[in-house]
Coordinates of N, CA, C and O in Angstrom, one line a residue:
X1 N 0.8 -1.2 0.0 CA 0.0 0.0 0.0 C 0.9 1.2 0.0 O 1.8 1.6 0.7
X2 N 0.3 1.7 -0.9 CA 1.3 3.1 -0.7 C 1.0 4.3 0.1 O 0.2 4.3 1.0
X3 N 1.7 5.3 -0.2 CA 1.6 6.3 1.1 C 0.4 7.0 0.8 O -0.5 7.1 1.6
X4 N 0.1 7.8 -1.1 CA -0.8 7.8 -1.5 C -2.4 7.5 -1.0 O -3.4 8.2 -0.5
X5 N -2.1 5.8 -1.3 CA -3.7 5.4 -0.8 C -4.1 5.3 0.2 O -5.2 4.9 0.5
X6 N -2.6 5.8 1.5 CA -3.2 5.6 2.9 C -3.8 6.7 3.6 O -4.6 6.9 4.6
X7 N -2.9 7.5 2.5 CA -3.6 9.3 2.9 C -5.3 9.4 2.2 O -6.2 10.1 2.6
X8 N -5.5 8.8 1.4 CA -6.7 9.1 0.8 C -7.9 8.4 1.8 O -9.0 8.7 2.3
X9 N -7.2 7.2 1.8 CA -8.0 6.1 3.0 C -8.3 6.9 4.3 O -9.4 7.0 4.8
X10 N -7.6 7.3 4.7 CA -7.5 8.2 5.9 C -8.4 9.7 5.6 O -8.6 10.1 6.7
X11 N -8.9 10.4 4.9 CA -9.5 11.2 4.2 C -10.9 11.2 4.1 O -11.7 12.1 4.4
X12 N -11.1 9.8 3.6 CA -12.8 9.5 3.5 C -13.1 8.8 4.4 O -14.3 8.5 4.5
X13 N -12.2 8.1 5.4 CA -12.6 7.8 6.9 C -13.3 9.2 7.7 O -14.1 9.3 8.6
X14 N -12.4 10.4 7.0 CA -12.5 11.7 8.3 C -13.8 12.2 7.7 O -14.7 12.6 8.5
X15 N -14.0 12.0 6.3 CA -15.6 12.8 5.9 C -17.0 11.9 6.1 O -18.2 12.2 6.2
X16 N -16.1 10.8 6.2 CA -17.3 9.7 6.6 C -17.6 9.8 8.1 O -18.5 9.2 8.6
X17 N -16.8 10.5 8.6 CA -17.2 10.6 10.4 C -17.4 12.1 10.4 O -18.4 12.3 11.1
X18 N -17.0 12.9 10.0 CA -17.8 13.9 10.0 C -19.1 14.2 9.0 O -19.8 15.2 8.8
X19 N -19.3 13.2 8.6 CA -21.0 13.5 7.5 C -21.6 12.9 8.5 O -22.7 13.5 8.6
X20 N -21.3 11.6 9.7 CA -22.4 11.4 10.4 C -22.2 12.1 11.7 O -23.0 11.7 12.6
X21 N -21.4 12.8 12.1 CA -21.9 13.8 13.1 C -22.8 15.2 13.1 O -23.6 15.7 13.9
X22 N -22.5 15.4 11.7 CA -23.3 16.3 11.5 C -24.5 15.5 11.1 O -25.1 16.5 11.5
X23 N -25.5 14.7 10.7 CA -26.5 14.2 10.5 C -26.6 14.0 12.3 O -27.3 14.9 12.7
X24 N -26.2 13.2 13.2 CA -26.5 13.3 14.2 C -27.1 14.1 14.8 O -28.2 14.1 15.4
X25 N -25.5 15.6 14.5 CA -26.0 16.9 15.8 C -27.4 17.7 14.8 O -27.9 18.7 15.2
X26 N -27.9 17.1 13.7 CA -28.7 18.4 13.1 C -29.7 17.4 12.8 O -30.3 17.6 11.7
X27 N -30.2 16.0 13.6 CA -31.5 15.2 13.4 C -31.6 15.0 11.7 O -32.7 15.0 11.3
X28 N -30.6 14.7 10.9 CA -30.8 15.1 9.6 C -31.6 16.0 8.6 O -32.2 15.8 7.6
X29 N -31.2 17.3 9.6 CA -31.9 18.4 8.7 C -31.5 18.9 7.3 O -32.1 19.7 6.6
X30 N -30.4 18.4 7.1 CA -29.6 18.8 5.8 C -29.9 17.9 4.8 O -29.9 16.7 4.8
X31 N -30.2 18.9 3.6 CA -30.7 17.8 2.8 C -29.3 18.1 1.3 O -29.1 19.1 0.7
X32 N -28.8 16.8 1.3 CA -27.7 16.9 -0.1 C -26.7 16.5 0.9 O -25.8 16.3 0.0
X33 N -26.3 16.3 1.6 CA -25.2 16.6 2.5 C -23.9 15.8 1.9 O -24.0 14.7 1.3
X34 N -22.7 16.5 1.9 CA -21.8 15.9 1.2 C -20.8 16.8 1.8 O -21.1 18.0 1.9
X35 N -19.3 16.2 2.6 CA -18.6 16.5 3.4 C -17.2 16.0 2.5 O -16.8 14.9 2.6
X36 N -16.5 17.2 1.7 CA -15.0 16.9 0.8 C -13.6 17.3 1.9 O -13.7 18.1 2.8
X37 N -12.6 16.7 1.8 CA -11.5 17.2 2.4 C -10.7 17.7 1.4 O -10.7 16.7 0.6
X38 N -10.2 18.6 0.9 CA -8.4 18.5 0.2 C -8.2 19.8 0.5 O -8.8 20.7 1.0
X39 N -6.6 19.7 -0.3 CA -6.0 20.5 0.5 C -6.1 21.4 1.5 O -6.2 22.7 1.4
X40 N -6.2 20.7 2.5 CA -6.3 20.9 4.1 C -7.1 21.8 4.3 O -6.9 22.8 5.0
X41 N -8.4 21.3 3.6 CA -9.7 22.8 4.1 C -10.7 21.2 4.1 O -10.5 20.2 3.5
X42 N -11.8 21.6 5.0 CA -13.2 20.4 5.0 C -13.9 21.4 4.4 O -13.8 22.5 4.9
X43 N -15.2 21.4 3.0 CA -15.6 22.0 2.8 C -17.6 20.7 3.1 O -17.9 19.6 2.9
X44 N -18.4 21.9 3.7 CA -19.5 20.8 3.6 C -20.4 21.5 3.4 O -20.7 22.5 4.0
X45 N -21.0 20.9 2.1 CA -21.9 21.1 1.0 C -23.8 20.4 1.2 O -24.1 19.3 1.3
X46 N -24.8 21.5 1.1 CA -25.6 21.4 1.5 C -27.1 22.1 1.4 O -27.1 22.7 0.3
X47 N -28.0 22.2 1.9 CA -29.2 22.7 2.3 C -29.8 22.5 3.1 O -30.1 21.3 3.3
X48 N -30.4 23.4 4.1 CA -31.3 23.5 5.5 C -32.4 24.6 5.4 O -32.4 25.5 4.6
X49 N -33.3 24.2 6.4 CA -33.8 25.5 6.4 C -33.8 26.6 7.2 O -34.4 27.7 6.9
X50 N -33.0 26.4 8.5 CA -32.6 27.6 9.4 C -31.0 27.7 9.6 O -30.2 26.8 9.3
X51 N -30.9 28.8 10.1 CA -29.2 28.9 9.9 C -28.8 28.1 11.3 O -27.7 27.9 11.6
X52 N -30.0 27.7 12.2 CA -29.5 27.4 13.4 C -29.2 25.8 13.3 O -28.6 25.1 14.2
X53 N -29.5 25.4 12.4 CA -29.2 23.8 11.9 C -27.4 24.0 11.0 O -26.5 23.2 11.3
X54 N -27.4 25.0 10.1 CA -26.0 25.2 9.5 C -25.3 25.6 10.9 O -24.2 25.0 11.0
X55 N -25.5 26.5 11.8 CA -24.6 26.3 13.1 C -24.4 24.9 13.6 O -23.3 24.4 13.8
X56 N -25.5 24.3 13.9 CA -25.5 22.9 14.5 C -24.2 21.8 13.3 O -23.3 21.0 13.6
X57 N -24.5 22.0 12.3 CA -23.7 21.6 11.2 C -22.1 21.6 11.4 O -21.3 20.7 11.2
X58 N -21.7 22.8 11.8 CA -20.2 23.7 12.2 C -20.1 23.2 13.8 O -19.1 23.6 14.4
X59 N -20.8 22.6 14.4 CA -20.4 22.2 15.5 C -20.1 20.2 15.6 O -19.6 19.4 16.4
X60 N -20.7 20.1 14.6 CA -20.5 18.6 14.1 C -19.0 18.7 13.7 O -18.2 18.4 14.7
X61 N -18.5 19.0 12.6 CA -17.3 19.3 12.3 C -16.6 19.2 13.2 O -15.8 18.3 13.5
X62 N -17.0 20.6 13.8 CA -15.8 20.8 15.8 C -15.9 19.5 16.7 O -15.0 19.2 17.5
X63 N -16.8 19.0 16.5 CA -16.9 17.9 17.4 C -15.8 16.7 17.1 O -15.1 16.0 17.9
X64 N -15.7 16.6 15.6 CA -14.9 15.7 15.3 C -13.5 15.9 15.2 O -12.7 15.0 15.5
X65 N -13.1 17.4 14.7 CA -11.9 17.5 14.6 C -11.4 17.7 16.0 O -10.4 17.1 16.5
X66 N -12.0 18.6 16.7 CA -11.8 19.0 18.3 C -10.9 20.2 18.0 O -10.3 20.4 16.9
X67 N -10.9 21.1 19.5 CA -10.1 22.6 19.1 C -9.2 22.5 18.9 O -8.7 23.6 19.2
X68 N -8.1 21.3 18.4 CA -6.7 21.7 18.6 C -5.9 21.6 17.1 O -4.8 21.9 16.7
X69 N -7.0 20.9 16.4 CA -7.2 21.1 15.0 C -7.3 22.5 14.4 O -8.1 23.3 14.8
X70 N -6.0 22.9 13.1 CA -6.5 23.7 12.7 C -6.7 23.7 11.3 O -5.7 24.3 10.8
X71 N -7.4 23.3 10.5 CA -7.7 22.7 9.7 C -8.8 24.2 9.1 O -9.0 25.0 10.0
X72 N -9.3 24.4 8.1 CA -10.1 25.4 7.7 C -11.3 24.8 7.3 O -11.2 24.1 6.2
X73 N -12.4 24.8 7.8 CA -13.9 24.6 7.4 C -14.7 26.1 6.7 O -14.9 27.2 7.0
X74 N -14.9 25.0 5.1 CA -15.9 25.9 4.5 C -17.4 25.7 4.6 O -17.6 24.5 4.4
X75 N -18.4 26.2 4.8 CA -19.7 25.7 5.4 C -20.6 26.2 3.9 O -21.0 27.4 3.9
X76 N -20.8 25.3 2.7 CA -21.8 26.0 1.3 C -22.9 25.4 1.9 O -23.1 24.4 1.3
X77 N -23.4 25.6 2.6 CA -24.9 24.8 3.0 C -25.7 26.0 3.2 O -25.7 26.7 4.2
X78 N -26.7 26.2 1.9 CA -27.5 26.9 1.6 C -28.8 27.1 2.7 O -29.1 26.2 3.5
X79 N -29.4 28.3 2.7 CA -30.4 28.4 3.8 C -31.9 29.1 3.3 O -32.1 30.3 3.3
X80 N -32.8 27.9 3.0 CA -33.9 28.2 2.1 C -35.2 28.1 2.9 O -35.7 27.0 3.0
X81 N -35.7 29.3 3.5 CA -36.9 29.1 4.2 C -38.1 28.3 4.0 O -38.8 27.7 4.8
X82 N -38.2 28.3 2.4 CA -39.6 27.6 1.8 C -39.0 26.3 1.0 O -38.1 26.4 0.2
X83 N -39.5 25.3 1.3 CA -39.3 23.8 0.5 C -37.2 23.8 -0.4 O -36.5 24.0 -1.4
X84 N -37.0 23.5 1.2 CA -35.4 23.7 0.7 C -34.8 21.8 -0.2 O -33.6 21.7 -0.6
X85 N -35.6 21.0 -0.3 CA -35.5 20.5 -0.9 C -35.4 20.7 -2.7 O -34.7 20.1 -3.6
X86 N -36.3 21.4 -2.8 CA -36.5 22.3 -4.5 C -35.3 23.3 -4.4 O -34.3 23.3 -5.2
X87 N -35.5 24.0 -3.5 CA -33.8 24.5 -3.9 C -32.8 24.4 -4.0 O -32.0 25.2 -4.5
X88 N -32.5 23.3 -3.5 CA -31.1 22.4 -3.6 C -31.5 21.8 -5.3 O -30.9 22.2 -6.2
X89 N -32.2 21.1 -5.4 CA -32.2 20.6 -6.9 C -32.4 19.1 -6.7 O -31.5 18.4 -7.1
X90 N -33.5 18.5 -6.0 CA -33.8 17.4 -5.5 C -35.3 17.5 -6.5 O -36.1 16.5 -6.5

């Protein structure tokens, strides 16, 4: 195995544990939800309908990486009051 595929392995282990904390901490309010790593930013991609679920979202994240990480989170998780399902493109 190379060093490559251990870093990648190691990668979608961290999005796959951060996509279900955030589904946890936000009751699956996100709809689309899709959590990328690279070059050392987490970006998580999305739709909700209150911004207090996209905070709840950014605290999933924090939960996983913990404060001593410093890593850069981008939060695209759209915030659509009326049928945020149609707005995402579902």
């Amino acid at each position: 195995m190379g060093t490559d595929d251990a870093t990648s392995r190691k990668n979608e282990e961290l999005e796959r544990s951060i996509e279900r904390q955030i589904v946890q901490r936000t009751w699956s309010r996100i709809h689309r939800l899709q959590v990328e790593l690279f070059d050392g930013r987490i970006v998580v991609h999305g739709c909700t309908s209150s911004y207090y679920v996209k905070q709840l979202a950014l605290q999933g994240v924090l939960d996983v990486l913990g404060s001593a990480d410093s890593v850069c989170v981008d939060l695209d998780i759209q915030v659509a009051s009326i049928a945020p399902r149609a707005t995402c493109g579902t």
